[in-house]
Coordinates of C-alpha atoms in Angstrom, one line a residue:
X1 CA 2.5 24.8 0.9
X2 CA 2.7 21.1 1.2
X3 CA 5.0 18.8 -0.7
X4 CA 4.3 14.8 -0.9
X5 CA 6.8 12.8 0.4
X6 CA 6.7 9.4 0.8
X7 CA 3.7 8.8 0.7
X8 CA 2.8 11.6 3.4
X9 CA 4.0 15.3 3.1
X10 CA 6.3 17.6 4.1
X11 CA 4.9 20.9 5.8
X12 CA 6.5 24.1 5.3
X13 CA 5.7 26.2 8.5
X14 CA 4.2 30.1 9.0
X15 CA 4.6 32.1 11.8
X16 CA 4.9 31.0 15.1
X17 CA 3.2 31.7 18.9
X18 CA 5.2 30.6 21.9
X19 CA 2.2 28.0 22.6
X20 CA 2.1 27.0 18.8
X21 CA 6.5 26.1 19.3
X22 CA 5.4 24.1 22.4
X23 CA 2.7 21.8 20.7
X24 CA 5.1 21.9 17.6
X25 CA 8.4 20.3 19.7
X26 CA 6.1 17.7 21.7
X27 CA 4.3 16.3 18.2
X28 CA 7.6 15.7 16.7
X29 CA 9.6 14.3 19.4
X30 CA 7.4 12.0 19.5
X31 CA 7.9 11.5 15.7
X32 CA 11.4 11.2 16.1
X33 CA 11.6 9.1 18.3
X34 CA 8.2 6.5 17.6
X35 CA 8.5 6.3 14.2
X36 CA 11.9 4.9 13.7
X37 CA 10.9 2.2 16.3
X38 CA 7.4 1.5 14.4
X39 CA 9.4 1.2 11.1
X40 CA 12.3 -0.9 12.4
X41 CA 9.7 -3.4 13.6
X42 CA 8.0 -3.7 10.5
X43 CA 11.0 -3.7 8.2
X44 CA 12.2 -6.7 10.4
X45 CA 8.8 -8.5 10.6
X46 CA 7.7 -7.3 7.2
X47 CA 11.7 -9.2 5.5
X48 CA 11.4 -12.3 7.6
X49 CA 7.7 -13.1 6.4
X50 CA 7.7 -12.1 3.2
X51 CA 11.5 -13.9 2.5
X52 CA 9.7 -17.1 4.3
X53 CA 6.5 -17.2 1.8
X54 CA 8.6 -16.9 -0.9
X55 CA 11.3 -19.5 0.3
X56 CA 7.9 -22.0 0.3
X57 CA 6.8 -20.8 -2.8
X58 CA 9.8 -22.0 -4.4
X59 CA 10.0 -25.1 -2.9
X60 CA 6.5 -25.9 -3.8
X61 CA 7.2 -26.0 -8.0
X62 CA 5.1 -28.9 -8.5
X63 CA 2.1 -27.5 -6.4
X64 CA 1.8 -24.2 -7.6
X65 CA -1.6 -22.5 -8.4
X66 CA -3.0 -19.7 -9.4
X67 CA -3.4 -18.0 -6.2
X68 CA 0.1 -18.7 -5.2
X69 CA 1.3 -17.4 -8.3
X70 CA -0.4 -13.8 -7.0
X71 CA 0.4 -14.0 -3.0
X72 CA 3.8 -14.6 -4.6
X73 CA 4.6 -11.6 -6.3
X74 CA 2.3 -9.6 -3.8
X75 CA 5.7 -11.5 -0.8
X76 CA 7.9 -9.9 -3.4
X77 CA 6.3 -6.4 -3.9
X78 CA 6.2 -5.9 -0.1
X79 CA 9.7 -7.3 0.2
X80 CA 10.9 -4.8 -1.9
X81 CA 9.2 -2.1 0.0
X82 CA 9.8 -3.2 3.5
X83 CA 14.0 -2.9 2.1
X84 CA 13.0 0.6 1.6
X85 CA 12.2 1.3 5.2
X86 CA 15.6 1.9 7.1
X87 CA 16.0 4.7 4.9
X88 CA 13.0 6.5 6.1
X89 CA 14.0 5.5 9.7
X90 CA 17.3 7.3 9.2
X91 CA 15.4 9.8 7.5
X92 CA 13.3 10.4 10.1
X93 CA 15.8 10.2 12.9
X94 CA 17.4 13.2 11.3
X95 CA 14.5 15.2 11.1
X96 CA 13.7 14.5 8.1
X97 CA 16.7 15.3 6.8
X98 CA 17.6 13.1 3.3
X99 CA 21.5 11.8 2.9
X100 CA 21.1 9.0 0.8
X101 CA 21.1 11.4 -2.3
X102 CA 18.7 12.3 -5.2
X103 CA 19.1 8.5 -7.2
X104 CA 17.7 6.8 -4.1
X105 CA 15.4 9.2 -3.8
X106 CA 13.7 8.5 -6.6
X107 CA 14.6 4.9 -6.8
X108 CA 12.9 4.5 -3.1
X109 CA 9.8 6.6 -3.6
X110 CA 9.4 4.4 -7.4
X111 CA 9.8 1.2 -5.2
X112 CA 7.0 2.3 -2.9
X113 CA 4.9 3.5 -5.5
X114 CA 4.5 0.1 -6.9
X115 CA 4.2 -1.3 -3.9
X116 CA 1.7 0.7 -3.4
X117 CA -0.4 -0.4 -6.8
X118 CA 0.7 -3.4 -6.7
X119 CA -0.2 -4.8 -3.9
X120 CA -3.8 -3.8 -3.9
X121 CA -3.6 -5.0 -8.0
X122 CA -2.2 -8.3 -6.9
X123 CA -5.1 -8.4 -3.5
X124 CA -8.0 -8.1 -5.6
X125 CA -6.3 -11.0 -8.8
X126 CA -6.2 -12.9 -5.5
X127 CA -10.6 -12.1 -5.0
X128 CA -11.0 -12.5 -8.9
X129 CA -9.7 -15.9 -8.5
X130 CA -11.7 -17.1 -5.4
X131 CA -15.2 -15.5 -7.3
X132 CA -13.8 -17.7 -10.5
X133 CA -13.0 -20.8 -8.8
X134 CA -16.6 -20.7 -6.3
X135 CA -18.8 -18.5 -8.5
X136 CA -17.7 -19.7 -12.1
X137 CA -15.9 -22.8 -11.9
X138 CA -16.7 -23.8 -15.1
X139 CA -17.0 -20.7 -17.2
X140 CA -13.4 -19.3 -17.1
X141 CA -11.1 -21.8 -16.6
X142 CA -8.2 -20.2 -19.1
X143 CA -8.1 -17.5 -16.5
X144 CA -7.4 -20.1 -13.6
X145 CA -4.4 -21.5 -15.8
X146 CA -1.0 -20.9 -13.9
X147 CA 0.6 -19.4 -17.7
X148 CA -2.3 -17.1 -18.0
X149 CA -1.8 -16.1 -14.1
X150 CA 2.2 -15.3 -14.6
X151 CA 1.0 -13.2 -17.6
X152 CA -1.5 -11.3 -15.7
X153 CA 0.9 -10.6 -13.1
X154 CA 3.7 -9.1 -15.5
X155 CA 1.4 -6.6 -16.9
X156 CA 0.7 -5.6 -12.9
X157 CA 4.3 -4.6 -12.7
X158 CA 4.5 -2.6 -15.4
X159 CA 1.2 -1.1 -15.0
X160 CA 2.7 -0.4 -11.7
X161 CA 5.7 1.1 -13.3
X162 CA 4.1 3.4 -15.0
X163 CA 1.9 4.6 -12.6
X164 CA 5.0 5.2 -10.4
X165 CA 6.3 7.6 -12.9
X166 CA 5.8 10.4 -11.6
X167 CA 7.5 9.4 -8.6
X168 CA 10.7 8.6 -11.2
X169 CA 10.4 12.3 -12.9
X170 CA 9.2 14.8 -9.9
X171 CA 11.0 12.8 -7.3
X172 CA 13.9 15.7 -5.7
X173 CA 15.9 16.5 -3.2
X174 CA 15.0 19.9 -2.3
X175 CA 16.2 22.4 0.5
X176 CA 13.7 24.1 3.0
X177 CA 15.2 26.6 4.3
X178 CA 12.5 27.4 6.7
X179 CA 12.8 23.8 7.7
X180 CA 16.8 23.8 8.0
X181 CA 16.3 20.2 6.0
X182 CA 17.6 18.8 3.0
X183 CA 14.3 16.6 2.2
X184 CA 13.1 13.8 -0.3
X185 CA 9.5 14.7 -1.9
X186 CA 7.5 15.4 -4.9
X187 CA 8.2 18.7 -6.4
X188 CA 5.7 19.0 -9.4
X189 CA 6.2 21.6 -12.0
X190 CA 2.4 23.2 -11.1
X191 CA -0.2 22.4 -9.0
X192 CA -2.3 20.0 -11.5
X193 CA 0.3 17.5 -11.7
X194 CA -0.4 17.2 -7.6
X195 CA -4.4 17.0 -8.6
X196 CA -3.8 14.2 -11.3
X197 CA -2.2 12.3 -8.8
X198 CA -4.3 12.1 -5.9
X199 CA -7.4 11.5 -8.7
X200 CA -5.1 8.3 -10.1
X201 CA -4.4 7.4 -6.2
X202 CA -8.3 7.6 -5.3
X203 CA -9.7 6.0 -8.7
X204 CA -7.4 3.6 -9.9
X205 CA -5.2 2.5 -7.1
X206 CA -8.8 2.3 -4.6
X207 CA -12.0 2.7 -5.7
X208 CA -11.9 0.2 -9.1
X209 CA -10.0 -2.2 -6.8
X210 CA -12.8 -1.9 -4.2
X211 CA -15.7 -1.9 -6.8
X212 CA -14.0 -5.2 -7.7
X213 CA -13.5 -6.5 -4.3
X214 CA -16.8 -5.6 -3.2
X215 CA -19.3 -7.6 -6.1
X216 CA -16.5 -10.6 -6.1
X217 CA -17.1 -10.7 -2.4
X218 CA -20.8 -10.7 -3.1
X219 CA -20.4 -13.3 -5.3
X220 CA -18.6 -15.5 -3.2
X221 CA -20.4 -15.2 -0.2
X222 CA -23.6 -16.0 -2.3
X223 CA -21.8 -19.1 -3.4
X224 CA -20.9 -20.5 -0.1
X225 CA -24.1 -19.9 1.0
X226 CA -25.6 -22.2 -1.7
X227 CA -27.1 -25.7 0.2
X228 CA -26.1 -27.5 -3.1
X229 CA -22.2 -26.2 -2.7
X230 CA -21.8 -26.6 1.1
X231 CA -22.9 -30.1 0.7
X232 CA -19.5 -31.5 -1.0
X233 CA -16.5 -31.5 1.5
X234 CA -13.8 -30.1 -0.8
X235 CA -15.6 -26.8 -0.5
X236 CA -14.6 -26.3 3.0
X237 CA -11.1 -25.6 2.3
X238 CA -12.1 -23.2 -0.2
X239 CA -14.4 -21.7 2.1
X240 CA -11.6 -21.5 4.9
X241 CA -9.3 -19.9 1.8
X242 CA -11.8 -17.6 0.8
X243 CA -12.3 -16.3 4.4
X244 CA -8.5 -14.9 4.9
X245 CA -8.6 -13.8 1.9
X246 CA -11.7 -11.4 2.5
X247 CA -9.9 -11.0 6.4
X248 CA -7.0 -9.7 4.4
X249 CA -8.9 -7.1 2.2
X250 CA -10.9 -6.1 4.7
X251 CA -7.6 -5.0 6.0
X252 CA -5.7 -3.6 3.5
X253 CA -8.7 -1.1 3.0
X254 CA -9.1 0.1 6.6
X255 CA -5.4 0.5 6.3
X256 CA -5.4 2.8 3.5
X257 CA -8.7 4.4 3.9
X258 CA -7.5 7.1 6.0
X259 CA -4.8 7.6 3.7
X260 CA -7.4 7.9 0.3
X261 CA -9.4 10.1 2.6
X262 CA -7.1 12.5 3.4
X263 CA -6.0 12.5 -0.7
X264 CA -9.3 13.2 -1.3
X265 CA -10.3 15.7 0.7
X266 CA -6.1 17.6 -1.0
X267 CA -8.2 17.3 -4.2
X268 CA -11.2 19.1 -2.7
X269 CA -9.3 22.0 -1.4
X270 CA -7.4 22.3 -4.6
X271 CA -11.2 23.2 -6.6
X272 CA -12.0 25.2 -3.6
X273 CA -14.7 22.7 -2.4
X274 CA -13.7 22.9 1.4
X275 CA -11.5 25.3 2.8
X276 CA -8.4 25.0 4.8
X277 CA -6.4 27.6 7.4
X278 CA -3.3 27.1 6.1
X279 CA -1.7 29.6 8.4
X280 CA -2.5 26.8 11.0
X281 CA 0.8 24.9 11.8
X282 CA -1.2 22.4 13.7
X283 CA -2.9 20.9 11.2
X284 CA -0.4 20.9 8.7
X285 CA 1.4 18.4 11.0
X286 CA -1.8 16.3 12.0
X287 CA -2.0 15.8 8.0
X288 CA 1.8 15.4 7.6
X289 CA 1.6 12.6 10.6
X290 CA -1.7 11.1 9.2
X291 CA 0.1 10.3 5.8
X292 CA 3.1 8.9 7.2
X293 CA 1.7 6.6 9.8
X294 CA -0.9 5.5 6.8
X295 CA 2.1 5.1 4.5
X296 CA 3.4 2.6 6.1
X297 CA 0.5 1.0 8.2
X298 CA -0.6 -1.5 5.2
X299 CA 2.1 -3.7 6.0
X300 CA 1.4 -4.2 10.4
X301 CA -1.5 -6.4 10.3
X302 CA -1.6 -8.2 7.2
X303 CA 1.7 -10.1 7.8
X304 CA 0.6 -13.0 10.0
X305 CA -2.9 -13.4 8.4
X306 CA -0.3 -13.5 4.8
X307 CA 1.5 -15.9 6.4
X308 CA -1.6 -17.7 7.5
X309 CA -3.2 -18.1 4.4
X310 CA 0.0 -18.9 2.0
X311 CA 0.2 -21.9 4.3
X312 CA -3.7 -22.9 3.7
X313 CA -2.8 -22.7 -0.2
X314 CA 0.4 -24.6 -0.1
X315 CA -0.9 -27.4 2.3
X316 CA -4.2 -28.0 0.3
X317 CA -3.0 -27.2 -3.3
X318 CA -5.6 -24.6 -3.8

């Protein structure tokens, strides 16, 4: 059996060999000891950066546009999940062992969740914008309008919100005894609660996004491409824009794709499509340390090329 938490799992264990013990002890000492380090880092990188573009973003009231407006609330989503992180490094440090209690619990796996949704929601408003403001610039300029932006980016949070619920209602603290660990995870009344949401993880939190992504992307590229656009010199900040922004995607999918994957392929074994040895140990842990390092891998790379392109957008008044 395998329970989410995070946005990884927890594996229960079968019966052991000596050699299985062995492989078991080396993979997660070097959790316990790796992890904490790889989450401190990006807690500390991950406040600092996001606390900075939104310091700038504030200062710049008169200046503000559209895609500020989203890389703005995309700082403050990732702020709020990087706060999350020294609880998992504790967490993890103790063996995954949860103190904080059953209200953070479910607070911290909620915050995540939008994160999660949110951040991808808020990346690809960011791609909409850049196809609208190179591919349609005259067509739909309501939806380039700074109100209309702030609207838009309400109804991300509480679409986020509610795709976080289940986070808020099957959320637990639950003993494994097999374990010796108190841990935080998703404990769903029956098994199609689990299929419902790796389907809503794959479909709406990846795949719309992506089919989005992917013809704005199109779009844009054929725009820049066009001799009668690249002859006017105000393009070539858009064009400089438009590149991070596609540098940033590009990232944010190879980041999570792993993750999606490894969803997917929980939902196949649920309808008996592929088949797993679930008596193997091994690869309960591979899957377990898969997820975590995917969990939390979205927010490594992306920082400085964030950072990067908020400046490009505040300095130009894109």
């Amino acid at each position: 059996m395998v329970l989410n938490s995070s946005e990884g799992t927890v594996p229960t264990t079968g019966s052991w060999t000596d050699g299985n013990a062995c492989n078991h002890s080396e993979a997660w000492e070097w959790v316990y000891s790796m992890q904490p380090a790889y989450m401190g880092v990006i807690c500390v990188l991950g406040v600092v950066s996001n606390s900075f573009v939104l310091c700038v973003f504030c200062l710049q009231r008169d200046r503000r546009t559209v895609a500020d407006i989203y890389l703005s609330n995309l700082a403050a989503a990732d702020l709020v999940m990087v706060c999350c992180l020294p609880f998992w490094v504790v967490t993890v440090t103790q063996e995954f062992h949860w103190s904080f209690g059953e209200v953070l619990c479910k607070f911290i796996g909620v915050a995540i969740a939008m994160n999660y949704y949110c951040s991808i929601l808020f990346l690809t408003m960011v791609s909409v914008d850049r196809y609208l403001a190179l591919a349609r610039p005259m067509s739909f300029l309501r939806l380039r309008d700074v109100s209309w932006a702030r609207v838009l980016c309400l109804a991300i949070w509480v679409a986020g919100g509610l795709l976080s619920l289940p986070a808020l209602l099957f959320r637990t603290v639950k003993l494994f005894p097999e374990l010796g660990v108190e841990a935080c995870c998703l404990d769903y009344p029956h098994e199609g609660w689990s299929v419902r949401y790796n389907v809503t993880v794959n479909i709406v939190g990846f795949l719309i996004p992506l089919a989005v992504v992917s013809y704005c992307s199109y779009c844009i590229v054929t725009a820049l491409n066009n001799k009668e656009v690249r002859k006017h010199s105000a393009m070539r900040t858009e064009r400089k824009a438009t590149h991070l922004v596609l540098i940033v995607l590009t990232v944010f999918i190879l980041c999570w794709l792993p993750y999606q994957i490894v969803i997917l392929l929980d939902t196949l074994y649920h309808y008996n499509i592929i088949s797993v040895q679930q008596s193997s140990p091994e690869k309960k842990e591979q899957t377990y340390m898969v997820l975590l390092w995917e969990a939390v891998s979205g927010f490594i790379p992306s920082a400085k090329i964030r950072l990067n392109f908020q400046e490009i957008l505040f300095t130009q008044g894109l």
